[in-house]
Short mmCIF file of C-alpha atoms and ligand atoms in Angstrom, two decimals:
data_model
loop_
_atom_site.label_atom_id
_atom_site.label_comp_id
_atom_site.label_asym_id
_atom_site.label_seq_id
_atom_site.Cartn_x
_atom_site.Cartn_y
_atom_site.Cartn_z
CA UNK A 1 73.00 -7.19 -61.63
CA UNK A 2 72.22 -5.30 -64.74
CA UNK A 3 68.91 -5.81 -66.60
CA UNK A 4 67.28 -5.09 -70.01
CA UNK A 5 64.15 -3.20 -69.05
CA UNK A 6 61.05 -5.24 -70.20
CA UNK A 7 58.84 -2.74 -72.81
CA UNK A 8 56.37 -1.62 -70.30
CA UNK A 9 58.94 -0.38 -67.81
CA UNK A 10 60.89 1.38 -70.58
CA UNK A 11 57.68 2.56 -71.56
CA UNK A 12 57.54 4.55 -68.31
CA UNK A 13 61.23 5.52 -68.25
CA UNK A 14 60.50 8.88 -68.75
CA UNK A 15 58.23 9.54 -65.38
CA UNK A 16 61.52 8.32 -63.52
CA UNK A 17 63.36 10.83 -65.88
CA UNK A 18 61.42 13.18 -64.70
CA UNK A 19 61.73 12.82 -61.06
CA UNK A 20 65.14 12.33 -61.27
CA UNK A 21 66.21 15.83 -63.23
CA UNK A 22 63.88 17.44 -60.46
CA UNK A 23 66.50 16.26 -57.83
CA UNK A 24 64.05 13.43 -56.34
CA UNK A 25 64.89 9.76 -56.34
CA UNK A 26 62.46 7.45 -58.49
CA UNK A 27 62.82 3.63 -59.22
CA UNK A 28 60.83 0.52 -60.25
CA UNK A 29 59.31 -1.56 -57.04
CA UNK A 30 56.81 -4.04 -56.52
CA UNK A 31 55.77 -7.33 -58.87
CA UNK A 32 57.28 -5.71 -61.93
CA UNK A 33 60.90 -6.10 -60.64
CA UNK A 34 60.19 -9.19 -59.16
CA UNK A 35 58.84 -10.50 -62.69
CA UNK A 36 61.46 -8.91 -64.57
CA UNK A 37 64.12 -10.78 -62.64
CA UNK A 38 62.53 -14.16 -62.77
CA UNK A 39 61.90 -13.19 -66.95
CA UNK A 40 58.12 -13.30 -66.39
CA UNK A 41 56.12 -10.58 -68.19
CA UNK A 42 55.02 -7.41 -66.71
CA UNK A 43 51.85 -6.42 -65.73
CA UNK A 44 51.31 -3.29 -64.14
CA UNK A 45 54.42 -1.04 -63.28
CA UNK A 46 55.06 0.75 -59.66
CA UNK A 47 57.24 3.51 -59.23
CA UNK A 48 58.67 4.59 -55.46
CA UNK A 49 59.83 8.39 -55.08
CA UNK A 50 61.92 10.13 -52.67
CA UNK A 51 59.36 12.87 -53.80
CA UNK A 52 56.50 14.25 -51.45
CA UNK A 53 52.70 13.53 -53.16
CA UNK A 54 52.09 17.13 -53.59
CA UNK A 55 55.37 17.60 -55.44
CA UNK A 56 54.58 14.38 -57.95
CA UNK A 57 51.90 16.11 -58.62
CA UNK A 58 53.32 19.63 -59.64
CA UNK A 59 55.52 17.64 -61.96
CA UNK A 60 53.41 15.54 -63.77
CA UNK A 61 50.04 17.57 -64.99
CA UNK A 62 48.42 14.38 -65.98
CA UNK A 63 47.34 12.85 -62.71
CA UNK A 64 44.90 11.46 -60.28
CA UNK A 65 45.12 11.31 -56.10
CA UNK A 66 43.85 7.77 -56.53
CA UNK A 67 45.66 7.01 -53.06
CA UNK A 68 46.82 10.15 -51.72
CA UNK A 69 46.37 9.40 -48.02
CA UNK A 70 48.53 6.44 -48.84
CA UNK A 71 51.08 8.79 -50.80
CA UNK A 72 49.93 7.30 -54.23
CA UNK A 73 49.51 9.22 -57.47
CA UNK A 74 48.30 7.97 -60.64
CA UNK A 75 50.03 9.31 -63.44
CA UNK A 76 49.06 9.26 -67.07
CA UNK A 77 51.37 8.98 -69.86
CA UNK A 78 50.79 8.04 -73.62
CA UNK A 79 47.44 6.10 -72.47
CA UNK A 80 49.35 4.61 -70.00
CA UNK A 81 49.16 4.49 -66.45
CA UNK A 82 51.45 3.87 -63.69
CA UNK A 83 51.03 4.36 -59.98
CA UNK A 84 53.95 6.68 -58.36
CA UNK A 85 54.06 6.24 -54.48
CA UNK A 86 56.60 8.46 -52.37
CA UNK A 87 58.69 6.41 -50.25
CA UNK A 88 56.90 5.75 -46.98
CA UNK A 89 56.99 3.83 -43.38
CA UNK A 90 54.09 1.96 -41.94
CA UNK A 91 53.61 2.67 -38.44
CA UNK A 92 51.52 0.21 -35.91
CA UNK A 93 48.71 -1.44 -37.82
CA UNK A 94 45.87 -1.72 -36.44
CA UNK A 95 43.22 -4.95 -37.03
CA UNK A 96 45.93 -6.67 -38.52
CA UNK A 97 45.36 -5.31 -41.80
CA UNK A 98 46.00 -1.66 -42.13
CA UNK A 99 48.29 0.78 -40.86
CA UNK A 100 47.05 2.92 -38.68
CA UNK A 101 49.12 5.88 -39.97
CA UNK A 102 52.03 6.30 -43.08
CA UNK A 103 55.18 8.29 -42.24
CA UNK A 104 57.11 9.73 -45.72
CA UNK A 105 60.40 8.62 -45.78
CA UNK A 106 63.35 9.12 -47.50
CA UNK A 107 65.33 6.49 -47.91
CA UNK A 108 64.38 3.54 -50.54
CA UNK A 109 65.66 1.07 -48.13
CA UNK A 110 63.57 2.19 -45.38
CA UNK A 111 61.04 1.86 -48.22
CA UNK A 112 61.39 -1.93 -49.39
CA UNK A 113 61.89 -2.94 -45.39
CA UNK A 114 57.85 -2.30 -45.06
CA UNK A 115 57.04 -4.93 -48.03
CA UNK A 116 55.82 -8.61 -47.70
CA UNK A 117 58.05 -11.02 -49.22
CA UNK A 118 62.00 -10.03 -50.30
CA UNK A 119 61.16 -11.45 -53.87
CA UNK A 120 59.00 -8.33 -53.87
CA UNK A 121 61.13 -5.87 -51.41
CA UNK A 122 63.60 -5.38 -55.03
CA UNK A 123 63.68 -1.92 -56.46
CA UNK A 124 65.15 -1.49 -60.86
CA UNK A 125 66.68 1.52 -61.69
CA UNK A 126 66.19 3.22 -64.89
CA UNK A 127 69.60 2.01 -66.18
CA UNK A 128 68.50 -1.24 -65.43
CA UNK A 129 70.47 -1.79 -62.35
CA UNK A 130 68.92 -3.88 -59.32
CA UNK A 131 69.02 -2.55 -55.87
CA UNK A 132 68.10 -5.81 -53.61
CA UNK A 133 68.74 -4.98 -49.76
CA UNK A 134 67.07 -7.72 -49.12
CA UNK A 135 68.29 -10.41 -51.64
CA UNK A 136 65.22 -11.08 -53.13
CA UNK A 137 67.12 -12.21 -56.14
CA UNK A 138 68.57 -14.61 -53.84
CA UNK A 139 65.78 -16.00 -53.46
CA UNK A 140 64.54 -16.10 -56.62
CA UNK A 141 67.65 -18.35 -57.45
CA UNK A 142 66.68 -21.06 -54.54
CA UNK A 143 63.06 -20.49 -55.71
CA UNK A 144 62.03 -19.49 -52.23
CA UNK A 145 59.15 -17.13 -50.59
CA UNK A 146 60.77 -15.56 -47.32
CA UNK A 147 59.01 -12.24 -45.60
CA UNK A 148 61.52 -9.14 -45.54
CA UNK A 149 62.20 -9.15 -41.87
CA UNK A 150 61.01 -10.97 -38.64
CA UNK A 151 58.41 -13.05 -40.72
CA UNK A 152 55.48 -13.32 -37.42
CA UNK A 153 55.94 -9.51 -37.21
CA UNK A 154 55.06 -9.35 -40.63
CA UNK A 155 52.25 -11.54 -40.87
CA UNK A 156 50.52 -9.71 -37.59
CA UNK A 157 51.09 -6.44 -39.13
CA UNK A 158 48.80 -7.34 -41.97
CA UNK A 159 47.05 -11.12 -42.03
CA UNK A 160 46.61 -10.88 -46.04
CA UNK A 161 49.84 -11.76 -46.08
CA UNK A 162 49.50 -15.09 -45.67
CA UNK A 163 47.02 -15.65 -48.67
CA UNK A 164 49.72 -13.63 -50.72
CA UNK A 165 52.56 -16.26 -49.86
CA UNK A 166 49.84 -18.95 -50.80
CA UNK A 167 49.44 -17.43 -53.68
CA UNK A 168 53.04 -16.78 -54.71
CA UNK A 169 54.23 -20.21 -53.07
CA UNK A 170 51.41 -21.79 -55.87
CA UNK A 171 51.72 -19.39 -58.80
CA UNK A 172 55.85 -19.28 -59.15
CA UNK A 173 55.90 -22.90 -57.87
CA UNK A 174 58.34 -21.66 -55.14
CA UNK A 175 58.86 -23.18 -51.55
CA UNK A 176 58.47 -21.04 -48.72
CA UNK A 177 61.23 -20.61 -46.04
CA UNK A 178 60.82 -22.99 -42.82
CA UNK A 179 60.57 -19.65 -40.54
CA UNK A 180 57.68 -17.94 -43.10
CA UNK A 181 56.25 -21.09 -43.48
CA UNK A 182 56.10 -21.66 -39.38
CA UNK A 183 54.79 -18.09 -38.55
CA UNK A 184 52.21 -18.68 -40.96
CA UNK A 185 50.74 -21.67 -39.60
CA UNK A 186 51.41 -20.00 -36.89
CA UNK A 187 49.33 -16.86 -37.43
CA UNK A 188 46.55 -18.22 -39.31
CA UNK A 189 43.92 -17.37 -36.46
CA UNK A 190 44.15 -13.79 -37.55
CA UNK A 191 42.78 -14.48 -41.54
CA UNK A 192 39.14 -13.57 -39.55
CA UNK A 193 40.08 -10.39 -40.06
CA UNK A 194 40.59 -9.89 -43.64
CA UNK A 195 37.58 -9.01 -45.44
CA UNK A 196 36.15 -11.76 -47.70
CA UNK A 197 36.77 -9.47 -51.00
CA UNK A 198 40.22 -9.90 -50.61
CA UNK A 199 40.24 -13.42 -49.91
CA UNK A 200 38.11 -13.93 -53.28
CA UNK A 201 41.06 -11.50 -54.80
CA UNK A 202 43.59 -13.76 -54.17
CA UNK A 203 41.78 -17.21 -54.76
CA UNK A 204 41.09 -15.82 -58.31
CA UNK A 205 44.63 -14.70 -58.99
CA UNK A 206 45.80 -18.65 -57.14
CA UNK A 207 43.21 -20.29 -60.00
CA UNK A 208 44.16 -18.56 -62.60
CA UNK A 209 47.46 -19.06 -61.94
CA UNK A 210 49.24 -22.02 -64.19
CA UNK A 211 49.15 -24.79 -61.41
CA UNK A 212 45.46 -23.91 -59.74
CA UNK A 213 46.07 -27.97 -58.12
CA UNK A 214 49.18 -26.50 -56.10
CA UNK A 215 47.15 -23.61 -55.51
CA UNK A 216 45.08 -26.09 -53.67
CA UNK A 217 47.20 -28.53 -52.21
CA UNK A 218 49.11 -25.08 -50.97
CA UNK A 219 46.15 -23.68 -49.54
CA UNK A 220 45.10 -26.92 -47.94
CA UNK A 221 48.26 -27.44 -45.94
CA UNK A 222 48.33 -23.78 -44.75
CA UNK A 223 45.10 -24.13 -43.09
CA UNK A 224 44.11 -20.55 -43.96
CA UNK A 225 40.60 -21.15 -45.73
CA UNK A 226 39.55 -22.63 -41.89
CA UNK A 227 40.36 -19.40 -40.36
CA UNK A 228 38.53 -16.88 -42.50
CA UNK A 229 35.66 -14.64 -41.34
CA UNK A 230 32.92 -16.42 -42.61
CA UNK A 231 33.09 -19.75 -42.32
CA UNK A 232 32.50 -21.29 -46.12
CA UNK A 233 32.83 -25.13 -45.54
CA UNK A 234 32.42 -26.26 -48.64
CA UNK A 235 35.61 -24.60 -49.70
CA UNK A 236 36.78 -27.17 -46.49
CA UNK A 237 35.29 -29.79 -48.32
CA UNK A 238 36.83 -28.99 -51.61
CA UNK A 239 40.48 -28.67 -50.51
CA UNK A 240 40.06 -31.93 -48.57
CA UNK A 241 38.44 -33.55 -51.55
CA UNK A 242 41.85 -32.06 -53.93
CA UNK A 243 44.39 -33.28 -51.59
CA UNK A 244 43.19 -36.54 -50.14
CA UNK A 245 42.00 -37.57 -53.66
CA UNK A 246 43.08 -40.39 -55.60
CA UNK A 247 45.33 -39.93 -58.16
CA UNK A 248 43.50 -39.54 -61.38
CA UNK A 249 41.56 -37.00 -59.09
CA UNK A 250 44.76 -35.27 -59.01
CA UNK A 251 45.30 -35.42 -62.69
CA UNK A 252 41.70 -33.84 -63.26
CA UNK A 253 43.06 -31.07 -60.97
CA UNK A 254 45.68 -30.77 -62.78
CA UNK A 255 43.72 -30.35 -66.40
CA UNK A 256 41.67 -27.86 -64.89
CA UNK A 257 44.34 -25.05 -66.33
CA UNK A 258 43.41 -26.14 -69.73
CA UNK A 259 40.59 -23.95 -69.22
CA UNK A 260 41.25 -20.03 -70.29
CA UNK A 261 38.34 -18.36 -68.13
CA UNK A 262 38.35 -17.85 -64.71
CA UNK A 263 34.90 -18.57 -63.83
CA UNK A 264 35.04 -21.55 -66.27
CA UNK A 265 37.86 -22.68 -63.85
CA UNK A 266 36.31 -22.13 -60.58
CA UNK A 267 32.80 -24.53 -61.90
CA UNK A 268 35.58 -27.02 -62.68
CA UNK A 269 37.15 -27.45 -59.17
CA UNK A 270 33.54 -27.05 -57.68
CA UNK A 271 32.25 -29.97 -59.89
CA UNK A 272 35.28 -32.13 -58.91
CA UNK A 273 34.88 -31.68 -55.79
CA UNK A 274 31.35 -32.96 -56.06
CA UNK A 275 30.07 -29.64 -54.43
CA UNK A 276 26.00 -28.43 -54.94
CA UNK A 277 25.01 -25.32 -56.81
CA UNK A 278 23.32 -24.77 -53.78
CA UNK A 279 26.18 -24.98 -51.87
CA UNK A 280 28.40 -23.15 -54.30
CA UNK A 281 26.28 -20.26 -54.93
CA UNK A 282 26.21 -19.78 -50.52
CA UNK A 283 30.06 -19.83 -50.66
CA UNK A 284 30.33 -17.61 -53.70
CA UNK A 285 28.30 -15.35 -51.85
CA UNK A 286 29.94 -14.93 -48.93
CA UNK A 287 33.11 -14.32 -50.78
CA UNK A 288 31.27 -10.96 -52.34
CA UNK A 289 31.71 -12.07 -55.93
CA UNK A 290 29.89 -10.03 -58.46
CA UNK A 291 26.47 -11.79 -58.66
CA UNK A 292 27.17 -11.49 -62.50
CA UNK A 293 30.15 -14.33 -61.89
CA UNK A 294 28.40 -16.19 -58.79
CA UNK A 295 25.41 -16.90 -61.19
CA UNK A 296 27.60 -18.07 -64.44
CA UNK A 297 29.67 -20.21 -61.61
CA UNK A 298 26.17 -21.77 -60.09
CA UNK A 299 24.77 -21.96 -63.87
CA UNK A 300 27.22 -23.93 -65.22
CA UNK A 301 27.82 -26.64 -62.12
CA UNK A 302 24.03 -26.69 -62.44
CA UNK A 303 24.22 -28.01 -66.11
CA UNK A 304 26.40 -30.40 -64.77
CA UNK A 305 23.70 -31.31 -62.31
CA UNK A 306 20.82 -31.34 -64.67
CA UNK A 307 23.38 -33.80 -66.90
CA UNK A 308 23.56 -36.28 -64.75
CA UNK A 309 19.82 -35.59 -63.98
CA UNK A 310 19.24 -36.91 -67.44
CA UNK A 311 21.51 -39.19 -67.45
CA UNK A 312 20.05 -41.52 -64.09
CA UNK A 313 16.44 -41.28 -65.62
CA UNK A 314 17.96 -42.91 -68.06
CA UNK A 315 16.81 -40.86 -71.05
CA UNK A 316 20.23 -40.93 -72.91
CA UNK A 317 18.75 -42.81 -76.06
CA UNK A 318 19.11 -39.98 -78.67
CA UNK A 319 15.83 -38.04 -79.37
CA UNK A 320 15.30 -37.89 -75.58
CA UNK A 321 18.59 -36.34 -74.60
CA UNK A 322 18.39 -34.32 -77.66
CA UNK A 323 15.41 -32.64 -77.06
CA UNK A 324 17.24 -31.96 -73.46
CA UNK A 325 20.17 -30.51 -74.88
CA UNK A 326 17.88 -27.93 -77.27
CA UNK A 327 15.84 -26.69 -74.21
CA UNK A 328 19.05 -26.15 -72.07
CA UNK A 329 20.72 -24.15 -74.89
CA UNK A 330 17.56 -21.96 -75.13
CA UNK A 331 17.35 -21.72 -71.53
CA UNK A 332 20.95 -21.13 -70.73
CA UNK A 333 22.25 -19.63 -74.08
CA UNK A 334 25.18 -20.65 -76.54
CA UNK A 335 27.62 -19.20 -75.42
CA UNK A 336 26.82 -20.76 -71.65
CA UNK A 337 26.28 -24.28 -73.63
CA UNK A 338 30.21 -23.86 -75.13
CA UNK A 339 31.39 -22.96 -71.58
CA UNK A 340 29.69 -25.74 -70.10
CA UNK A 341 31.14 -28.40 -72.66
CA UNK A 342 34.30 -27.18 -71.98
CA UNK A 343 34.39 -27.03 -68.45
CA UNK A 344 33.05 -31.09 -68.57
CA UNK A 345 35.91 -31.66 -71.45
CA UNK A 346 38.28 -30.67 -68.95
CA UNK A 347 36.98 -32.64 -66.54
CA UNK A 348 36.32 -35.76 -68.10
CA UNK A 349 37.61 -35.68 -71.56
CA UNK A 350 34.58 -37.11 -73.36
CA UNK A 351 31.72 -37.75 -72.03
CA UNK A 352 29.46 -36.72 -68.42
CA UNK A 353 29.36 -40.05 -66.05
CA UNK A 354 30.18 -42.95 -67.26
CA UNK A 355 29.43 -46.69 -68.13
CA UNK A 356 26.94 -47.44 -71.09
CA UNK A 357 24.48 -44.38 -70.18
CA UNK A 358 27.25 -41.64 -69.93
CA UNK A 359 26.57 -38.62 -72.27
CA UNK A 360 28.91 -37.69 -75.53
CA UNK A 361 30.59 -34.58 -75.55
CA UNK A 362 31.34 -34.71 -79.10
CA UNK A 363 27.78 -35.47 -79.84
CA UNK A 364 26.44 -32.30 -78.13
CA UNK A 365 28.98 -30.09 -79.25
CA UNK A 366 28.08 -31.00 -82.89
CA UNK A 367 24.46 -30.98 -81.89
CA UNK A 368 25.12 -27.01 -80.75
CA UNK A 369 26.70 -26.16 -83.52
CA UNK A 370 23.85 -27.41 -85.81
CA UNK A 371 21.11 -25.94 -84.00
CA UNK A 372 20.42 -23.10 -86.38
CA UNK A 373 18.92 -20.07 -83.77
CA UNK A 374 18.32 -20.64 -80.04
CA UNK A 375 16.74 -17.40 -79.62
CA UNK A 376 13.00 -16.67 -79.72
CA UNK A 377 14.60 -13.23 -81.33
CA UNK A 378 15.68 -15.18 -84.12
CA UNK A 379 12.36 -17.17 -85.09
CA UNK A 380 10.79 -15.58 -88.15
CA UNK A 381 7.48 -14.99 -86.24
CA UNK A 382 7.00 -13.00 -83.32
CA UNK A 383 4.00 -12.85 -80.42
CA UNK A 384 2.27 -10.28 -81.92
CA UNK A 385 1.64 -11.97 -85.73
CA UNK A 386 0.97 -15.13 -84.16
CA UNK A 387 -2.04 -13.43 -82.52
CA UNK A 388 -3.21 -11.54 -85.27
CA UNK A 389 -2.94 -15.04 -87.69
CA UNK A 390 -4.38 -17.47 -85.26
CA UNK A 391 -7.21 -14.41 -84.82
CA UNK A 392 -6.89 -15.28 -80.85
CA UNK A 393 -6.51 -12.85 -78.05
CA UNK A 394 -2.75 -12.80 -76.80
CA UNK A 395 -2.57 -14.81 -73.12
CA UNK A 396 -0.06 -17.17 -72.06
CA UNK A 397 -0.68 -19.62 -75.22
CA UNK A 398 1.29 -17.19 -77.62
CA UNK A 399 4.77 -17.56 -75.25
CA UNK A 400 4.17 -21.39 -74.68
CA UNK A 401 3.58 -21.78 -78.85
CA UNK A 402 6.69 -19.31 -79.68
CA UNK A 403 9.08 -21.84 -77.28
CA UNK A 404 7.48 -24.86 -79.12
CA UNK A 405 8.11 -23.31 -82.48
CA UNK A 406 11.92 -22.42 -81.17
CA UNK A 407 12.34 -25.87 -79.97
CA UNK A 408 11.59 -27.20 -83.14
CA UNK A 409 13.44 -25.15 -85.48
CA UNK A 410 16.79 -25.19 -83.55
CA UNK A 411 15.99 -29.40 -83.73
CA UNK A 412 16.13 -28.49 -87.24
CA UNK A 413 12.51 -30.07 -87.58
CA UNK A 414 10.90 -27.09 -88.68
CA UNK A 415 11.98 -24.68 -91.45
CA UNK A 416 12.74 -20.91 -89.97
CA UNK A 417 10.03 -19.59 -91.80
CA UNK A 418 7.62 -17.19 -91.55
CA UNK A 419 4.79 -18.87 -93.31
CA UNK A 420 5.76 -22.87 -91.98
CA UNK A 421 5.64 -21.35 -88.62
CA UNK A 422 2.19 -20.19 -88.95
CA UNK A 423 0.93 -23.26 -90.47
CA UNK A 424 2.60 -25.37 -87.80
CA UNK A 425 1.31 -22.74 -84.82
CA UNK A 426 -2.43 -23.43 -86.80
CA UNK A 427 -1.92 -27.25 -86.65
CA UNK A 428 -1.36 -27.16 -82.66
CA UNK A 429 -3.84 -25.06 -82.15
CA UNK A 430 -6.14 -26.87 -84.22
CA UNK A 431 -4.92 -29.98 -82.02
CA UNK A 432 -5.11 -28.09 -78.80
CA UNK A 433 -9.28 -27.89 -79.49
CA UNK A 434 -9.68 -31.08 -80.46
CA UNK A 435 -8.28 -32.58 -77.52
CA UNK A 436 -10.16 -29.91 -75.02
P1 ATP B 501 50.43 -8.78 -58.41
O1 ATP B 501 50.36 -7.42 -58.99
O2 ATP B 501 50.95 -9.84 -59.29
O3 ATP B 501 49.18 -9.17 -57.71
P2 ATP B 501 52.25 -7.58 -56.61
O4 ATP B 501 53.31 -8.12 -55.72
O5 ATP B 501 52.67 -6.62 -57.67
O6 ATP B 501 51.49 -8.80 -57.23
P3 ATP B 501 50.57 -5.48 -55.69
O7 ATP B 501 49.32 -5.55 -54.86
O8 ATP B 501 50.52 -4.94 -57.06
O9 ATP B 501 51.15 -6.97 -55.69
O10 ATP B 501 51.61 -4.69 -54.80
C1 ATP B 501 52.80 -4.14 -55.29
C2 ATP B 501 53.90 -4.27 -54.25
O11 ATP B 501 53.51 -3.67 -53.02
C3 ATP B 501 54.25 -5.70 -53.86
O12 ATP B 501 55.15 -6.29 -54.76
C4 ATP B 501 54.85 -5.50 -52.50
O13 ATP B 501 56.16 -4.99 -52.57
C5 ATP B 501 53.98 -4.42 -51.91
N1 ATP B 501 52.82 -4.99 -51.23
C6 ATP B 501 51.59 -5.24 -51.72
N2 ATP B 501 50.78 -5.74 -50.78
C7 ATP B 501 51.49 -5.79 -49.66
C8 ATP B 501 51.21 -6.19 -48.33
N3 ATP B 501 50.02 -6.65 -47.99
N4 ATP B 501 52.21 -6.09 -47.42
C9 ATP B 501 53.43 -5.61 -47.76
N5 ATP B 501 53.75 -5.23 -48.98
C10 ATP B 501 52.81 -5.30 -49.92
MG1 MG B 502 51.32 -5.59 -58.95
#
């Protein structure tokens, strides 16, 4: 089989070049070959070398030891850069993740023999030629995910494995073999002993794949999430909630990849699967995300909590909800507020709940985009003149008058003016005495 290199690999063409007139072997491996076969784009580009770290590194002036103990140099070229690995053996892992030592090796087979799946044991030449020991290609054809080897070996060598099928099984829609699928159910004990950050890793890349419901339904049937090293049971819950649901549940699943952003994503399949912030942010948590992502996550099923808050004390008729919608969008921000809609438009279309009280999308989103500032940075007045006017010492009454003043002018009730806004914060405060 003879390919067109994809730009990115051509791109690199002359690192391999380079190896290759220095009388080392060099060639494409890993998820670049395996994309460029099915006609997927490339994302980041792998190179294997018959040629020792230290002598990668002589060559190529430009580089970084990002993984030397692993034989892996970083190589920079036009802006670019591309990871060059020398051609390597795993001996016995230990803790059924890592290798306990790596022996440099020279032969590429030997090479692709120590990788996961044969979709990914494929290796592209610089002429565009495939070398595929292991008929990944094959495989690619029947649309099938089948470990390179003896597939229980390969799954006790290193547990991560098995979330890495998952994840291919889900994100190439592919079918995994009866004997990989067997040792992995088989195997699944040993997930307690893959860190949580690289469970997260691979949940992230299985929902932002183009089928996150598969992803799921995948997930589900393998068992793995039980397994794991903390125990997150609401991520039980979920998968049970996905699979067993009904079959517009399964639709809403499916609408989920609608959604661009991640994050936006993971609130969606939280929501659906009627789970708590509370609950969500413990989960997120123990899965190490960034607290930067766990808290836009929480935030935005939390909106969808306060919604339906609204929503059963019946305060729906307009002014009401209004006024709800204005204080969340100063509280939580627009840009939060768009997220938000669109997480609930994937969900549900139109509207949050349902029957005669549910809550208009369309209405808010208009709303939002009429609200002219929903910062206090924005009002034409600030703490300090507010003071000085009202000829009052500062305390808690100038924050509680400046949120009162924003409320009103994002209602559009209240012109964004300097002078109005004093008047108005005079008339309160002239109120405030009368009624104390
Ligand atoms: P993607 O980059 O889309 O996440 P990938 O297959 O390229 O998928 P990488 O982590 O970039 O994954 O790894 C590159 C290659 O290294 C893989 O294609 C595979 O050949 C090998 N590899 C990665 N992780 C493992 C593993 N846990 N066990 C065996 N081989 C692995
Ligand atoms: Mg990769």
């Amino acid at each position: 089989m003879k390919l067109t290199l994809p730009t990115l690999l051509e791109a690199a063409v002359p690192i391999v070049a380079k190896l290759e007139e220095n009388g080392y072997e060099a060639v494409f491996v890993g998820g670049a070959v395996r994309d460029t076969v099915i006609g997927l784009p490339v994302k980041d580009v792998d190179i294997a070398t018959s040629a020792r770290p230290e002598q990668v590194m002589a060559l190529f002036p430009k580089c970084i030891p990002t993984g030397l103990q692993h034989g892996t140099i970083t190589i920079v070229h036009e802006g670019e850069t591309y990871e060059v690995t020398t051609y390597r053996q795993e001996s016995a892992y230990e803790d059924y993740r890592k290798p306990s030592g790596v022996a440099y090796i020279t032969s590429l087979e030997g090479d692709l023999l120590r990788r996961d799946f044969t979709i990914n044991a494929m290796a592209l030449k610089k002429d565009g030629s495939v070398y595929d020991p292991y008929s990944g290609s094959d495989d690619i054809e029947l649309r099938y995910i089948r470990c390179v080897g003896d597939a229980d070996a390969r799954f006790q060598e290193d547990a991560l494995r098995m979330m890495r099928a998952v994840r291919f099984i889900a994100v190439y829609g592919y079918q995994p073999t009866v004997s990989t699928w067997r040792a992995l159910k088989k195997h699944r004990e040993l997930m307690q002993h893959i860190a949580m950050e690289r469970v997260q890793a691979e949940l992230d890349k299985m929902l932002a794949g183009s089928d996150p419901r598969r992803a799921l339904s995948w997930l589900h049937a393998s068992g793995l999430l039980f397994k794991l090293k903390d125990k997150l049971p609401l991520l039980q819950s979920l998968i049970r909630n996905c699979t067993l649901s009904t079959r517009q549940s399964s639709k809403v699943y499916g609408r989920i990849s609608l959604l661009d952003d991640l994050d936006c994503r993971w609130a969606a399949v939280l929501i659906e699967s009627a789970i708590s912030s509370e609950a969500a942010d413990e989960s997120l948590r123990l899965l190490k995300l960034s607290n930067n992502r766990r808290m836009r996550i929480t935030g935005l099923i939390r909106l969808h909590e306060n919604a339906l808050g609204v929503r059963s004390e019946g305060a729906v008729n307009a002014p009401s909800l209004k006024r709800w919608w204005v204080e969340t969008v100063i509280r939580e921000g627009r840009q939060m507020s768009e997220d938000w809609l669109l997480v609930e438009a994937a969900l549900h279309r139109h509207e949050v709940g349902s029957g005669s009280d549910a809550i208009d999308l369309a209405m808010l989103k208009d709303q939002l985009n009429a609200f002219p500032i929903v910062t206090l940075k924005q009002l034409d007045v600030n703490g300090r003149m507010l003071a000085q006017r009202l000829m009052k010492p500062a305390g808690p009454w100038v924050s509680r008058c400046l949120h009162r003043l924003l409320v009103h002018v994002a209602s559009c009730e209240l012109a964004n003016e300097r002078e109005t806004l004093f008047e108005q914060a005079e008339l309160w405060d002239k109120e405030d005495n009368n009624n104390e």
